[in-house]
Amino acid sequence: MSDVKNEWPLWEVFVRSKQGLEHKHCGSLHAADAQQALQMARDVYTRRMEGVSIWVVPSATITASEPEDKAEFFEPASDKIYRHPTFYEIPDEVGHM
């Protein structure tokens, strides 16, 4: 059986524990297809009835940024002042914003 599992694709599992909260990555598992991945994720990651929603995503389809690209992706451009909150005038009627 372990040989078959090694041939199955790897799935990343995300569980939302309460209504209104975000899904959090809780682990990975091997499964033949999405439906089996959902069933296995339910059995492995929500045994105590703590989950309200499960996402399974094939690991091969996830694209992530690289740590060396941090500046390019996450630091705001200093030449685009319209992205800074000081660029906008807030009317007095808005109050304590």
mmCIF file of C-alpha atoms in Angstrom, residues 60-96:
data_model
loop_
_atom_site.group_PDB
_atom_site.id
_atom_site.type_symbol
_atom_site.label_atom_id
_atom_site.label_comp_id
_atom_site.label_asym_id
_atom_site.label_seq_id
_atom_site.Cartn_x
_atom_site.Cartn_y
_atom_site.Cartn_z
ATOM 1 C CA ALA A 60 1.627 20.873 -7.634
ATOM 2 C CA THR A 61 -0.738 23.766 -8.420
ATOM 3 C CA ILE A 62 0.496 26.088 -5.657
ATOM 4 C CA THR A 63 2.835 28.859 -6.743
ATOM 5 C CA ALA A 64 4.601 30.783 -3.998
ATOM 6 C CA SER A 65 6.802 33.847 -3.873
ATOM 7 C CA GLU A 66 10.478 33.409 -3.074
ATOM 8 C CA PRO A 67 12.026 35.031 0.024
ATOM 9 C CA GLU A 68 14.510 36.925 -2.144
ATOM 10 C CA ASP A 69 11.563 38.590 -3.960
ATOM 11 C CA LYS A 70 10.278 40.146 -0.718
ATOM 12 C CA ALA A 71 11.052 43.738 -1.677
ATOM 13 C CA GLU A 72 9.417 43.425 -5.084
ATOM 14 C CA PHE A 73 6.217 41.888 -3.717
ATOM 15 C CA PHE A 74 5.635 43.442 -0.326
ATOM 16 C CA GLU A 75 7.343 46.817 0.028
ATOM 17 C CA PRO A 76 5.231 49.707 -1.319
ATOM 18 C CA ALA A 77 6.673 51.804 -4.098
ATOM 19 C CA SER A 78 7.836 55.149 -2.734
ATOM 20 C CA ASP A 79 7.136 56.920 -6.026
ATOM 21 C CA LYS A 80 3.395 56.103 -5.873
ATOM 22 C CA ILE A 81 2.196 58.495 -3.207
ATOM 23 C CA TYR A 82 -1.447 57.736 -3.950
ATOM 24 C CA ARG A 83 -0.914 54.409 -2.170
ATOM 25 C CA HIS A 84 -0.067 56.182 1.087
ATOM 26 C CA PRO A 85 -2.937 57.137 3.419
ATOM 27 C CA THR A 86 -1.639 60.716 3.645
ATOM 28 C CA PHE A 87 -2.518 61.292 -0.019
ATOM 29 C CA TYR A 88 -6.266 61.460 0.699
ATOM 30 C CA GLU A 89 -8.228 64.277 2.307
ATOM 31 C CA ILE A 90 -10.812 63.020 4.809
ATOM 32 C CA PRO A 91 -13.946 65.180 5.139
ATOM 33 C CA ASP A 92 -14.759 66.529 8.609
ATOM 34 C CA GLU A 93 -18.115 64.707 8.488
ATOM 35 C CA VAL A 94 -16.329 61.354 8.666
ATOM 36 C CA GLY A 95 -15.406 61.914 12.298
ATOM 37 C CA HIS A 96 -12.757 59.952 14.178
#
